[in-house]
GROMACS .gro file of C-alpha atoms in nm:
model
  515
    1MET     CA    1   2.786   7.407  -5.620
    2SER     CA    2   2.532   7.217  -5.825
    3ASP     CA    3   2.183   7.137  -5.689
    4LEU     CA    4   2.148   6.811  -5.502
    5ILE     CA    5   1.817   6.735  -5.684
    6ASP     CA    6   1.799   6.793  -6.049
    7ASP     CA    7   1.485   6.944  -6.191
    8PRO     CA    8   1.267   6.711  -6.387
    9GLY     CA    9   1.378   6.695  -6.742
   10PRO     CA   10   1.166   6.664  -7.050
   11GLY     CA   11   0.958   6.338  -7.059
   12MET     CA   12   0.992   6.265  -6.682
   13ASN     CA   13   0.619   6.255  -6.602
   14GLU     CA   14   0.613   5.930  -6.384
   15PRO     CA   15   0.446   5.992  -6.043
   16GLU     CA   16   0.665   5.965  -5.734
   17PHE     CA   17   0.563   5.737  -5.436
   18THR     CA   18   0.688   5.704  -5.084
   19VAL     CA   19   0.795   5.358  -4.971
   20SER     CA   20   0.488   5.324  -4.745
   21GLU     CA   21   0.255   5.442  -5.023
   22PHE     CA   22   0.398   5.188  -5.260
   23SER     CA   23   0.381   4.906  -5.001
   24ASN     CA   24   0.018   4.986  -4.926
   25ALA     CA   25  -0.065   4.992  -5.294
   26ILE     CA   26   0.081   4.645  -5.340
   27LYS     CA   27  -0.102   4.526  -5.034
   28ARG     CA   28  -0.437   4.646  -5.181
   29VAL     CA   29  -0.366   4.480  -5.510
   30ILE     CA   30  -0.269   4.146  -5.363
   31GLU     CA   31  -0.551   4.135  -5.103
   32GLY     CA   32  -0.804   4.238  -5.369
   33GLU     CA   33  -0.679   3.983  -5.622
   34PHE     CA   34  -0.643   3.692  -5.371
   35GLY     CA   35  -0.920   3.665  -5.113
   36HIS     CA   36  -0.946   3.329  -4.942
   37VAL     CA   37  -0.711   3.072  -5.089
   38ARG     CA   38  -0.617   2.710  -5.012
   39ILE     CA   39  -0.246   2.631  -5.050
   40ARG     CA   40  -0.085   2.289  -5.023
   41GLY     CA   41   0.282   2.249  -4.928
   42GLU     CA   42   0.534   2.106  -4.696
   43VAL     CA   43   0.579   2.272  -4.360
   44GLY     CA   44   0.931   2.415  -4.324
   45ARG     CA   45   1.056   2.627  -4.045
   46VAL     CA   46   0.810   2.654  -3.747
   47SER     CA   47   0.851   2.923  -3.483
   48ARG     CA   48   0.639   2.963  -3.168
   49PRO     CA   49   0.731   3.282  -2.985
   50ARG     CA   50   0.609   3.359  -2.631
   51SER     CA   51   0.323   3.567  -2.774
   52GLY     CA   52   0.140   3.245  -2.870
   53HIS     CA   53   0.138   3.315  -3.247
   54VAL     CA   54   0.283   3.053  -3.485
   55TYR     CA   55   0.511   3.151  -3.779
   56LEU     CA   56   0.594   2.892  -4.044
   57ASP     CA   57   0.698   2.839  -4.405
   58LEU     CA   58   0.501   2.641  -4.670
   59LYS     CA   59   0.731   2.522  -4.947
   60ASP     CA   60   0.759   2.297  -5.246
   61ASP     CA   61   1.061   2.206  -5.458
   62ARG     CA   62   1.096   2.561  -5.605
   63SER     CA   63   0.926   2.825  -5.385
   64VAL     CA   64   0.864   2.920  -5.018
   65LEU     CA   65   0.562   3.103  -4.880
   66SER     CA   66   0.570   3.256  -4.531
   67GLY     CA   67   0.266   3.204  -4.308
   68VAL     CA   68   0.136   3.327  -3.977
   69ILE     CA   69  -0.129   3.172  -3.744
   70TRP     CA   70  -0.260   3.411  -3.485
   71LYS     CA   71  -0.283   3.293  -3.125
   72GLY     CA   72  -0.663   3.254  -3.121
   73VAL     CA   73  -0.656   3.034  -3.434
   74ALA     CA   74  -0.353   2.829  -3.319
   75THR     CA   75  -0.532   2.713  -3.001
   76ARG     CA   76  -0.828   2.583  -3.205
   77LEU     CA   77  -0.632   2.372  -3.457
   78SER     CA   78  -0.698   2.000  -3.435
   79VAL     CA   79  -0.349   1.917  -3.563
   80GLN     CA   80  -0.052   2.140  -3.475
   81PRO     CA   81   0.198   2.199  -3.763
   82GLU     CA   82   0.532   2.024  -3.743
   83GLU     CA   83   0.831   2.050  -3.972
   84GLY     CA   84   0.819   1.808  -4.261
   85MET     CA   85   0.437   1.758  -4.264
   86GLU     CA   86   0.245   1.814  -4.587
   87MET     CA   87  -0.052   2.030  -4.504
   88VAL     CA   88  -0.330   2.234  -4.668
   89ALA     CA   89  -0.354   2.592  -4.537
   90THR     CA   90  -0.670   2.802  -4.582
   91GLY     CA   91  -0.645   3.180  -4.540
   92ARG     CA   92  -0.587   3.515  -4.706
   93ILE     CA   93  -0.279   3.651  -4.878
   94THR     CA   94  -0.141   3.980  -4.749
   95THR     CA   95   0.187   4.167  -4.740
   96PHE     CA   96   0.425   4.266  -4.460
   97GLY     CA   97   0.574   4.600  -4.558
   98GLY     CA   98   0.831   4.593  -4.274
   99GLN     CA   99   1.025   4.326  -4.460
  100SER     CA  100   0.896   4.370  -4.815
  101ARG     CA  101   0.740   4.026  -4.838
  102TYR     CA  102   0.403   3.870  -4.884
  103GLN     CA  103   0.255   3.596  -4.658
  104ILE     CA  104  -0.058   3.400  -4.590
  105VAL     CA  105  -0.257   3.459  -4.270
  106ILE     CA  106  -0.374   3.102  -4.201
  107GLU     CA  107  -0.727   3.057  -4.067
  108ASP     CA  108  -0.736   2.675  -4.095
  109LEU     CA  109  -0.464   2.410  -4.132
  110LYS     CA  110  -0.516   2.044  -4.199
  111PRO     CA  111  -0.297   1.749  -4.306
  112ALA     CA  112  -0.288   1.692  -4.679
  113GLY     CA  113  -0.397   1.330  -4.637
  114LEU     CA  114  -0.386   1.010  -4.436
  115GLY     CA  115  -0.018   0.959  -4.530
  116ALA     CA  116   0.078   1.287  -4.365
  117LEU     CA  117  -0.106   1.199  -4.047
  118MET     CA  118   0.054   0.857  -4.032
  119ALA     CA  119   0.400   1.006  -4.097
  120MET     CA  120   0.350   1.258  -3.818
  121LEU     CA  121   0.221   0.982  -3.586
  122GLU     CA  122   0.525   0.765  -3.657
  123LYS     CA  123   0.760   1.054  -3.595
  124ARG     CA  124   0.587   1.138  -3.264
  125LYS     CA  125   0.586   0.770  -3.163
  126ALA     CA  126   0.961   0.744  -3.230
  127ALA     CA  127   1.033   1.053  -3.018
  128LEU     CA  128   0.832   0.922  -2.720
  129ALA     CA  129   0.984   0.577  -2.751
  130ALA     CA  130   1.333   0.730  -2.741
  131GLU     CA  131   1.240   0.892  -2.408
  132GLY     CA  132   1.155   0.547  -2.265
  133LEU     CA  133   0.778   0.613  -2.221
  134PHE     CA  134   0.693   0.282  -2.391
  135ALA     CA  135   0.933   0.068  -2.178
  136PRO     CA  136   0.765  -0.236  -2.019
  137GLU     CA  137   0.945  -0.190  -1.688
  138ARG     CA  138   0.774   0.146  -1.624
  139LYS     CA  139   0.425   0.003  -1.660
  140LYS     CA  140   0.236  -0.040  -1.330
  141LYS     CA  141   0.049  -0.353  -1.227
  142LEU     CA  142  -0.330  -0.329  -1.226
  143PRO     CA  143  -0.503  -0.371  -0.887
  144TYR     CA  144  -0.673  -0.705  -0.852
  145LEU     CA  145  -0.999  -0.564  -0.719
  146PRO     CA  146  -1.014  -0.182  -0.723
  147GLU     CA  147  -1.258  -0.006  -0.489
  148VAL     CA  148  -1.308   0.301  -0.717
  149ILE     CA  149  -1.267   0.312  -1.094
  150GLY     CA  150  -1.233   0.640  -1.275
  151VAL     CA  151  -1.365   0.647  -1.638
  152VAL     CA  152  -1.259   0.925  -1.881
  153THR     CA  153  -1.507   0.922  -2.169
  154SER     CA  154  -1.814   1.096  -2.312
  155PRO     CA  155  -2.107   1.072  -2.069
  156SER     CA  156  -2.368   1.045  -2.346
  157GLY     CA  157  -2.223   0.766  -2.562
  158ALA     CA  158  -2.275   0.390  -2.562
  159VAL     CA  159  -1.920   0.336  -2.425
  160ILE     CA  160  -2.003   0.432  -2.065
  161ARG     CA  161  -2.319   0.218  -2.070
  162ASP     CA  162  -2.122  -0.081  -2.191
  163ILE     CA  163  -1.857  -0.034  -1.919
  164LEU     CA  164  -2.115   0.004  -1.641
  165HIS     CA  165  -2.316  -0.295  -1.764
  166ARG     CA  166  -2.005  -0.518  -1.776
  167LEU     CA  167  -1.893  -0.406  -1.429
  168ARG     CA  168  -2.238  -0.478  -1.289
  169ASP     CA  169  -2.234  -0.827  -1.436
  170ARG     CA  170  -1.878  -0.916  -1.322
  171PHE     CA  171  -1.820  -0.737  -0.989
  172PRO     CA  172  -2.004  -0.408  -0.901
  173ARG     CA  173  -1.764  -0.127  -0.809
  174LYS     CA  174  -1.786   0.245  -0.746
  175VAL     CA  175  -1.735   0.440  -1.074
  176LEU     CA  176  -1.635   0.805  -1.112
  177ILE     CA  177  -1.703   0.946  -1.459
  178TRP     CA  178  -1.501   1.246  -1.586
  179PRO     CA  179  -1.692   1.378  -1.892
  180VAL     CA  180  -1.474   1.482  -2.184
  181ALA     CA  181  -1.501   1.544  -2.558
  182VAL     CA  182  -1.376   1.230  -2.740
  183GLN     CA  183  -1.305   1.396  -3.072
  184GLY     CA  184  -1.240   1.737  -3.211
  185GLU     CA  185  -1.013   2.020  -3.098
  186LYS     CA  186  -1.116   1.994  -2.729
  187CYS     CA  187  -1.051   1.626  -2.701
  188ALA     CA  188  -0.678   1.623  -2.625
  189PRO     CA  189  -0.666   1.899  -2.358
  190GLU     CA  190  -0.982   1.770  -2.181
  191VAL     CA  191  -0.856   1.406  -2.168
  192ALA     CA  192  -0.514   1.516  -2.039
  193ALA     CA  193  -0.679   1.738  -1.778
  194ALA     CA  194  -0.907   1.450  -1.671
  195ILE     CA  195  -0.610   1.215  -1.612
  196ARG     CA  196  -0.426   1.484  -1.417
  197GLY     CA  197  -0.741   1.563  -1.222
  198PHE     CA  198  -0.792   1.202  -1.108
  199ASN     CA  199  -0.432   1.191  -0.994
  200ALA     CA  200  -0.468   1.519  -0.804
  201LEU     CA  201  -0.751   1.384  -0.581
  202ASP     CA  202  -0.647   1.322  -0.220
  203PRO     CA  203  -0.679   0.965  -0.090
  204GLY     CA  204  -0.957   0.953   0.168
  205GLY     CA  205  -1.095   1.290   0.061
  206ARG     CA  206  -1.457   1.394   0.003
  207ILE     CA  207  -1.428   1.262  -0.353
  208PRO     CA  208  -1.252   0.925  -0.343
  209ARG     CA  209  -0.936   0.885  -0.544
  210PRO     CA  210  -0.966   0.608  -0.809
  211ASP     CA  211  -0.756   0.295  -0.781
  212LEU     CA  212  -0.773   0.249  -1.160
  213ILE     CA  213  -0.840   0.479  -1.462
  214ILE     CA  214  -1.004   0.372  -1.786
  215VAL     CA  215  -0.976   0.607  -2.090
  216ALA     CA  216  -1.236   0.484  -2.336
  217ARG     CA  217  -1.390   0.578  -2.672
  218GLY     CA  218  -1.575   0.391  -2.943
  219GLY     CA  219  -1.440   0.325  -3.290
  220GLY     CA  220  -1.395   0.580  -3.569
  221SER     CA  221  -1.162   0.704  -3.837
  222ILE     CA  222  -0.809   0.813  -3.766
  223GLU     CA  223  -0.923   1.177  -3.777
  224ASP     CA  224  -1.185   1.104  -3.510
  225LEU     CA  225  -0.931   0.930  -3.289
  226TRP     CA  226  -0.660   1.181  -3.343
  227GLY     CA  227  -0.707   1.353  -3.009
  228PHE     CA  228  -0.569   1.037  -2.840
  229ASN     CA  229  -0.255   1.063  -3.062
  230GLU     CA  230  -0.163   1.406  -2.926
  231GLU     CA  231   0.156   1.431  -2.726
  232ILE     CA  232  -0.018   1.604  -2.434
  233VAL     CA  233  -0.243   1.304  -2.383
  234ALA     CA  234   0.044   1.052  -2.409
  235ARG     CA  235   0.252   1.241  -2.155
  236ALA     CA  236  -0.038   1.273  -1.912
  237ALA     CA  237  -0.099   0.900  -1.929
  238ALA     CA  238   0.270   0.826  -1.878
  239ALA     CA  239   0.289   1.059  -1.577
  240SER     CA  240  -0.019   0.903  -1.408
  241ASP     CA  241   0.055   0.751  -1.065
  242ILE     CA  242  -0.276   0.559  -1.092
  243PRO     CA  243  -0.270   0.245  -1.318
  244LEU     CA  244  -0.436   0.331  -1.650
  245ILE     CA  245  -0.614   0.115  -1.910
  246SER     CA  246  -0.660   0.255  -2.263
  247ALA     CA  247  -0.965   0.139  -2.455
  248VAL     CA  248  -0.984   0.366  -2.759
  249GLY     CA  249  -1.151   0.245  -3.074
  250HIS     CA  250  -1.198  -0.114  -3.187
  251GLU     CA  251  -0.946  -0.394  -3.171
  252THR     CA  252  -0.774  -0.290  -3.492
  253ASP     CA  253  -0.740   0.075  -3.393
  254THR     CA  254  -0.413   0.180  -3.236
  255THR     CA  255  -0.348   0.523  -3.088
  256LEU     CA  256  -0.047   0.677  -2.908
  257ILE     CA  257  -0.209   0.642  -2.563
  258ASP     CA  258  -0.213   0.262  -2.613
  259PHE     CA  259   0.164   0.254  -2.606
  260VAL     CA  260   0.209   0.457  -2.283
  261SER     CA  261  -0.081   0.312  -2.088
  262ASP     CA  262  -0.023   0.033  -1.834
  263LYS     CA  263  -0.266  -0.197  -2.018
  264ARG     CA  264  -0.438  -0.178  -2.356
  265ALA     CA  265  -0.789  -0.317  -2.401
  266PRO     CA  266  -0.922  -0.392  -2.754
  267THR     CA  267  -1.264  -0.251  -2.664
  268PRO     CA  268  -1.423  -0.054  -2.375
  269THR     CA  269  -1.612  -0.371  -2.269
  270ALA     CA  270  -1.283  -0.563  -2.256
  271ALA     CA  271  -1.139  -0.279  -2.038
  272ALA     CA  272  -1.415  -0.345  -1.784
  273GLU     CA  273  -1.332  -0.713  -1.794
  274LEU     CA  274  -0.965  -0.640  -1.729
  275ALA     CA  275  -1.056  -0.406  -1.439
  276VAL     CA  276  -1.242  -0.653  -1.215
  277PRO     CA  277  -1.263  -1.031  -1.175
  278VAL     CA  278  -1.584  -1.233  -1.190
  279ARG     CA  279  -1.752  -1.233  -0.848
  280LEU     CA  280  -1.916  -1.575  -0.887
  281ASP     CA  281  -1.582  -1.734  -0.977
  282LEU     CA  282  -1.425  -1.584  -0.670
  283LEU     CA  283  -1.706  -1.715  -0.448
  284ALA     CA  284  -1.668  -2.063  -0.596
  285TRP     CA  285  -1.294  -2.052  -0.545
  286VAL     CA  286  -1.335  -1.940  -0.181
  287ASP     CA  287  -1.584  -2.219  -0.120
  288GLY     CA  288  -1.344  -2.474  -0.269
  289GLN     CA  289  -1.056  -2.341  -0.059
  290GLY     CA  290  -1.273  -2.357   0.254
  291ALA     CA  291  -1.359  -2.720   0.181
  292ARG     CA  292  -0.994  -2.805   0.123
  293MET     CA  293  -0.902  -2.626   0.440
  294SER     CA  294  -1.163  -2.817   0.645
  295HIS     CA  295  -1.051  -3.143   0.494
  296ALA     CA  296  -0.687  -3.067   0.566
  297ALA     CA  297  -0.768  -2.964   0.925
  298GLY     CA  298  -0.959  -3.288   0.983
  299GLN     CA  299  -0.674  -3.491   0.842
  300GLY     CA  300  -0.422  -3.305   1.053
  301ILE     CA  301  -0.619  -3.358   1.374
  302ALA     CA  302  -0.659  -3.730   1.297
  303ALA     CA  303  -0.287  -3.768   1.219
  304ARG     CA  304  -0.185  -3.588   1.534
  305GLY     CA  305  -0.429  -3.796   1.742
  306GLN     CA  306  -0.278  -4.119   1.604
  307ARG     CA  307   0.071  -3.983   1.671
  308LEU     CA  308  -0.022  -3.901   2.032
  309ARG     CA  309  -0.159  -4.252   2.084
  310ASP     CA  310   0.158  -4.402   1.941
  311LEU     CA  311   0.377  -4.190   2.166
  312ALA     CA  312   0.164  -4.274   2.470
  313ARG     CA  313   0.219  -4.643   2.415
  314ALA     CA  314   0.597  -4.580   2.406
  315LEU     CA  315   0.607  -4.396   2.740
  316PRO     CA  316   0.732  -4.592   3.047
  317ARG     CA  317   0.522  -4.646   3.358
  318PRO     CA  318   0.523  -4.352   3.609
  319GLN     CA  319   0.656  -4.580   3.884
  320THR     CA  320   0.965  -4.650   3.675
  321LEU     CA  321   1.049  -4.285   3.656
  322THR     CA  322   1.035  -4.238   4.040
  323GLU     CA  323   1.178  -4.564   4.167
  324GLY     CA  324   1.551  -4.467   4.115
  325ALA     CA  325   1.500  -4.126   4.281
  326ALA     CA  326   1.321  -4.290   4.575
  327GLN     CA  327   1.611  -4.528   4.633
  328ARG     CA  328   1.868  -4.247   4.619
  329LEU     CA  329   1.656  -4.049   4.870
  330ASP     CA  330   1.645  -4.347   5.111
  331ARG     CA  331   2.021  -4.391   5.097
  332ALA     CA  332   2.083  -4.024   5.158
  333GLY     CA  333   1.840  -4.027   5.451
  334GLU     CA  334   2.031  -4.315   5.611
  335ARG     CA  335   2.364  -4.123   5.584
  336LEU     CA  336   2.227  -3.792   5.706
  337PRO     CA  337   2.243  -3.847   6.093
  338ALA     CA  338   2.606  -3.958   6.086
  339ALA     CA  339   2.702  -3.676   5.858
  340LEU     CA  340   2.539  -3.421   6.086
  341ILE     CA  341   2.724  -3.555   6.393
  342THR     CA  342   3.059  -3.552   6.210
  343GLY     CA  343   3.004  -3.195   6.096
  344VAL     CA  344   2.926  -3.074   6.445
  345GLN     CA  345   3.237  -3.244   6.588
  346ARG     CA  346   3.461  -3.080   6.326
  347ARG     CA  347   3.324  -2.739   6.404
  348GLN     CA  348   3.372  -2.795   6.780
  349VAL     CA  349   3.747  -2.876   6.723
  350ARG     CA  350   3.789  -2.564   6.509
  351LEU     CA  351   3.622  -2.351   6.773
  352SER     CA  352   3.857  -2.489   7.040
  353GLU     CA  353   4.156  -2.408   6.829
  354VAL     CA  354   4.046  -2.048   6.770
  355SER     CA  355   3.938  -1.981   7.128
  356GLY     CA  356   4.288  -2.075   7.261
  357ALA     CA  357   4.435  -1.762   7.100
  358LEU     CA  358   4.179  -1.529   7.267
  359ARG     CA  359   4.317  -1.423   7.611
  360PRO     CA  360   4.185  -1.132   7.825
  361ALA     CA  361   4.525  -0.966   7.860
  362THR     CA  362   4.570  -0.955   7.484
  363LEU     CA  363   4.226  -0.801   7.439
  364ARG     CA  364   4.297  -0.539   7.708
  365ARG     CA  365   4.626  -0.439   7.539
  366GLN     CA  366   4.453  -0.396   7.205
  367ILE     CA  367   4.169  -0.195   7.359
  368ALA     CA  368   4.418   0.035   7.541
  369GLN     CA  369   4.613   0.092   7.221
  370GLU     CA  370   4.308   0.177   7.022
  371ARG     CA  371   4.189   0.414   7.306
  372ARG     CA  372   4.519   0.606   7.293
  373HIS     CA  373   4.491   0.634   6.916
  374LEU     CA  374   4.135   0.761   6.952
  375ASP     CA  375   4.233   1.014   7.218
  376GLY     CA  376   4.499   1.151   6.980
  377ILE     CA  377   4.248   1.191   6.691
  378ALA     CA  378   3.955   1.331   6.897
  379PRO     CA  379   4.096   1.689   6.940
  380ARG     CA  380   4.129   1.727   6.557
  381LEU     CA  381   3.777   1.604   6.494
  382PRO     CA  382   3.571   1.924   6.556
  383ALA     CA  383   3.795   2.139   6.332
  384GLY     CA  384   3.795   1.882   6.059
  385LEU     CA  385   3.417   1.838   6.074
  386LEU     CA  386   3.364   2.216   6.069
  387GLN     CA  387   3.596   2.253   5.765
  388THR     CA  388   3.421   1.969   5.584
  389VAL     CA  389   3.077   2.114   5.661
  390ARG     CA  390   3.186   2.456   5.526
  391ALA     CA  391   3.324   2.304   5.209
  392ARG     CA  392   3.011   2.102   5.152
  393ALA     CA  393   2.796   2.408   5.219
  394GLU     CA  394   2.990   2.615   4.965
  395ALA     CA  395   2.966   2.338   4.705
  396LEU     CA  396   2.596   2.299   4.779
  397GLY     CA  397   2.551   2.677   4.740
  398ARG     CA  398   2.719   2.672   4.401
  399ARG     CA  399   2.509   2.384   4.283
  400THR     CA  400   2.185   2.525   4.423
  401ASP     CA  401   2.199   2.812   4.172
  402ARG     CA  402   2.200   2.567   3.886
  403LEU     CA  403   1.923   2.347   4.031
  404SER     CA  404   1.576   2.437   3.898
  405PRO     CA  405   1.262   2.226   3.910
  406GLY     CA  406   1.161   2.341   3.559
  407PRO     CA  407   1.378   2.098   3.353
  408ILE     CA  408   1.294   1.811   3.586
  409LEU     CA  409   0.918   1.889   3.553
  410ARG     CA  410   0.948   1.915   3.174
  411ASP     CA  411   1.138   1.589   3.161
  412ILE     CA  412   0.872   1.426   3.384
  413ALA     CA  413   0.597   1.560   3.154
  414ALA     CA  414   0.773   1.437   2.843
  415LYS     CA  415   0.836   1.095   2.994
  416GLY     CA  416   0.474   1.087   3.102
  417ASP     CA  417   0.348   1.160   2.749
  418ARG     CA  418   0.581   0.897   2.611
  419LEU     CA  419   0.460   0.646   2.871
  420ALA     CA  420   0.099   0.725   2.780
  421ALA     CA  421   0.173   0.681   2.407
  422ILE     CA  422   0.348   0.353   2.472
  423SER     CA  423   0.059   0.236   2.690
  424ARG     CA  424  -0.191   0.318   2.415
  425ARG     CA  425   0.026   0.132   2.158
  426LEU     CA  426   0.054  -0.163   2.398
  427ALA     CA  427  -0.321  -0.173   2.445
  428GLN     CA  428  -0.379  -0.150   2.070
  429ALA     CA  429  -0.123  -0.422   2.001
  430GLY     CA  430  -0.248  -0.648   2.282
  431ARG     CA  431  -0.617  -0.626   2.196
  432PRO     CA  432  -0.588  -0.823   1.863
  433ARG     CA  433  -0.384  -1.095   2.033
  434ILE     CA  434  -0.646  -1.123   2.313
  435ASP     CA  435  -0.924  -1.140   2.057
  436GLU     CA  436  -0.735  -1.404   1.859
  437ALA     CA  437  -0.675  -1.608   2.180
  438LYS     CA  438  -1.047  -1.583   2.260
  439ARG     CA  439  -1.138  -1.704   1.911
  440ARG     CA  440  -0.893  -1.995   1.937
  441LEU     CA  441  -1.026  -2.086   2.286
  442ALA     CA  442  -1.379  -2.081   2.154
  443ALA     CA  443  -1.279  -2.300   1.857
  444LEU     CA  444  -1.104  -2.547   2.086
  445ASP     CA  445  -1.404  -2.558   2.317
  446ARG     CA  446  -1.632  -2.631   2.023
  447LEU     CA  447  -1.387  -2.903   1.916
  448ARG     CA  448  -1.391  -3.046   2.266
  449GLU     CA  449  -1.768  -3.054   2.267
  450THR     CA  450  -1.768  -3.216   1.924
  451LEU     CA  451  -1.515  -3.490   2.020
  452GLY     CA  452  -1.665  -3.561   2.368
  453TYR     CA  453  -1.891  -3.847   2.430
  454LYS     CA  454  -2.174  -3.617   2.553
  455ALA     CA  455  -2.248  -3.524   2.194
  456THR     CA  456  -2.281  -3.894   2.115
  457LEU     CA  457  -2.531  -3.937   2.397
  458GLU     CA  458  -2.748  -3.665   2.247
  459ARG     CA  459  -2.786  -3.878   1.933
  460GLY     CA  460  -2.952  -4.163   2.130
  461TYR     CA  461  -2.658  -4.366   2.259
  462ALA     CA  462  -2.596  -4.462   2.624
  463VAL     CA  463  -2.307  -4.568   2.857
  464VAL     CA  464  -2.352  -4.888   3.065
  465ARG     CA  465  -2.156  -4.927   3.391
  466GLY     CA  466  -2.127  -5.208   3.650
  467GLU     CA  467  -1.954  -5.246   3.985
  468ALA     CA  468  -1.615  -5.283   3.807
  469GLY     CA  469  -1.660  -4.987   3.576
  470VAL     CA  470  -1.782  -4.955   3.215
  471LEU     CA  471  -1.925  -5.275   3.060
  472THR     CA  472  -1.844  -5.336   2.697
  473THR     CA  473  -1.996  -5.686   2.642
  474ARG     CA  474  -2.334  -5.850   2.689
  475SER     CA  475  -2.193  -6.131   2.905
  476ALA     CA  476  -2.045  -5.879   3.147
  477ALA     CA  477  -2.381  -5.702   3.174
  478GLU     CA  478  -2.564  -6.031   3.242
  479THR     CA  479  -2.334  -6.131   3.530
  480ALA     CA  480  -2.333  -5.788   3.692
  481GLY     CA  481  -2.538  -5.748   4.012
  482ALA     CA  482  -2.642  -5.391   3.934
  483LEU     CA  483  -2.630  -5.170   3.627
  484GLU     CA  484  -2.606  -4.795   3.584
  485ILE     CA  485  -2.710  -4.657   3.241
  486GLU     CA  486  -2.616  -4.301   3.154
  487PHE     CA  487  -2.841  -4.118   2.903
  488GLN     CA  488  -2.819  -3.773   2.764
  489ASP     CA  489  -3.034  -3.622   3.047
  490GLY     CA  490  -2.907  -3.833   3.342
  491ARG     CA  491  -2.835  -4.179   3.480
  492LEU     CA  492  -3.064  -4.480   3.559
  493LYS     CA  493  -2.967  -4.751   3.809
  494ILE     CA  494  -3.110  -5.105   3.758
  495GLY     CA  495  -3.076  -5.388   4.010
  496GLY     CA  496  -2.930  -5.389   4.358
  497GLY     CA  497  -3.253  -5.240   4.491
  498SER     CA  498  -3.519  -5.011   4.346
  499ALA     CA  499  -3.431  -4.824   4.029
  500SER     CA  500  -3.318  -4.471   4.084
  501LYS     CA  501  -3.256  -4.172   3.863
  502THR     CA  502  -2.987  -3.907   3.890
  503ARG     CA  503  -2.888  -3.618   3.667
  504LYS     CA  504  -2.548  -3.571   3.818
  505PRO     CA  505  -2.285  -3.557   3.542
  506ALA     CA  506  -2.040  -3.847   3.548
  507LYS     CA  507  -1.671  -3.863   3.465
  508PRO     CA  508  -1.626  -3.931   3.091
  509PRO     CA  509  -1.554  -4.302   3.031
  510GLU     CA  510  -1.208  -4.394   2.907
  511GLN     CA  511  -1.354  -4.690   2.722
  512GLY     CA  512  -1.720  -4.790   2.703
  513SER     CA  513  -2.012  -4.901   2.498
  514LEU     CA  514  -2.244  -4.655   2.334
  515PHE     CA  515  -2.580  -4.814   2.258
   0.00000   0.00000   0.00000
């Protein structure tokens, strides 16, 4: 049998390497030759395993370079790689002996230019639009006058000062500020966390839950505003139960959050104007409505008064309504004595007819027959009663075992609690109605005081009366033997003796002269 390994022949002086030794040698050469490099290419396959690392391919039209982004670097990237994007990767070239390939360990990854960012933005916008996040029917209506407004922005910029100044000028409201980074790698996660945090607040809690959220930032380049184009921010804004206004950048700037928000404002100042109305305009409108309401109420009272006077003139005299009934009563009274006599006579004849059939012998026979029947039943009565009593006692004994005061007492307690609850609800429901009735009664009393002639007397007028009543002309006053003049503080009698004063209130005049 020949040897499995031939001895080295003449001229075979090449050194022998193990696979690992050869892989490590190549690794040292490549890492020594290529330190930090910047490579531009199109992102191909992207893999994100559960470890948090990112594996991808950079390619052009002829070659493919594998790349890896460790977990710590991947979380700090401002733009996450997506398939089809053209990006510039900065890192170091190394080898992976387990698969006999070389790769780049990426330490920084940025889009290759504005065109790549816009292409990625359009792709992301199309994906979210396909999910229906931009649909108008899912957008919520903004509250007309929110009590609390939550603002997501940087606490040190001019944006928050502009918003607070505009709110103070239009309609001061309570403002909760959630400080966030408005650019850079921390922008997107902090803004998304702020939106979710405002929605997580409990209504009526120690920290009030906002009725409206404003996400605001000043103008800048597309790279500065890129945090508001991230998918995490768009989805947080779409999932918000609180109405949200986006005010990112200037009027010409458009970010992804603008499409999913319930309202887009061109500037942060415009967002404050959309959030609240102008207080002075509201006060003027309320004053105008109050004047219109007073005018309408006055016209309504005047129209109803005229209608009442018209209807009063159409009513007949009271005597006309009772004359017919009085005549019918007189005729019935005239016929009543004869009718009573006739009725008594009919009943006497009927009594005579019935009493003829009642004879003592017939009654005695019926009594004797009933007595014999009773004597026949009486001996059986004690035994029957005893048997009935025993049966009732046994039935009562069986039922007594099932009778317990516990269920009855529990039922009484439950019904009592229900009655108390209903009584409290009744009291709560009745109290507003009683208060409303009191307010209406007070308003009607003030109206009565306003429409009464007493108020006219307080302005310097007087009522003149004579023997025949209120005097309305000068000629009637000259011919009267005595006059009585009613002033605001009492009456004064003139003529017919010495003048006298009285402060006794008089019956309001139906018609009279006020001087």
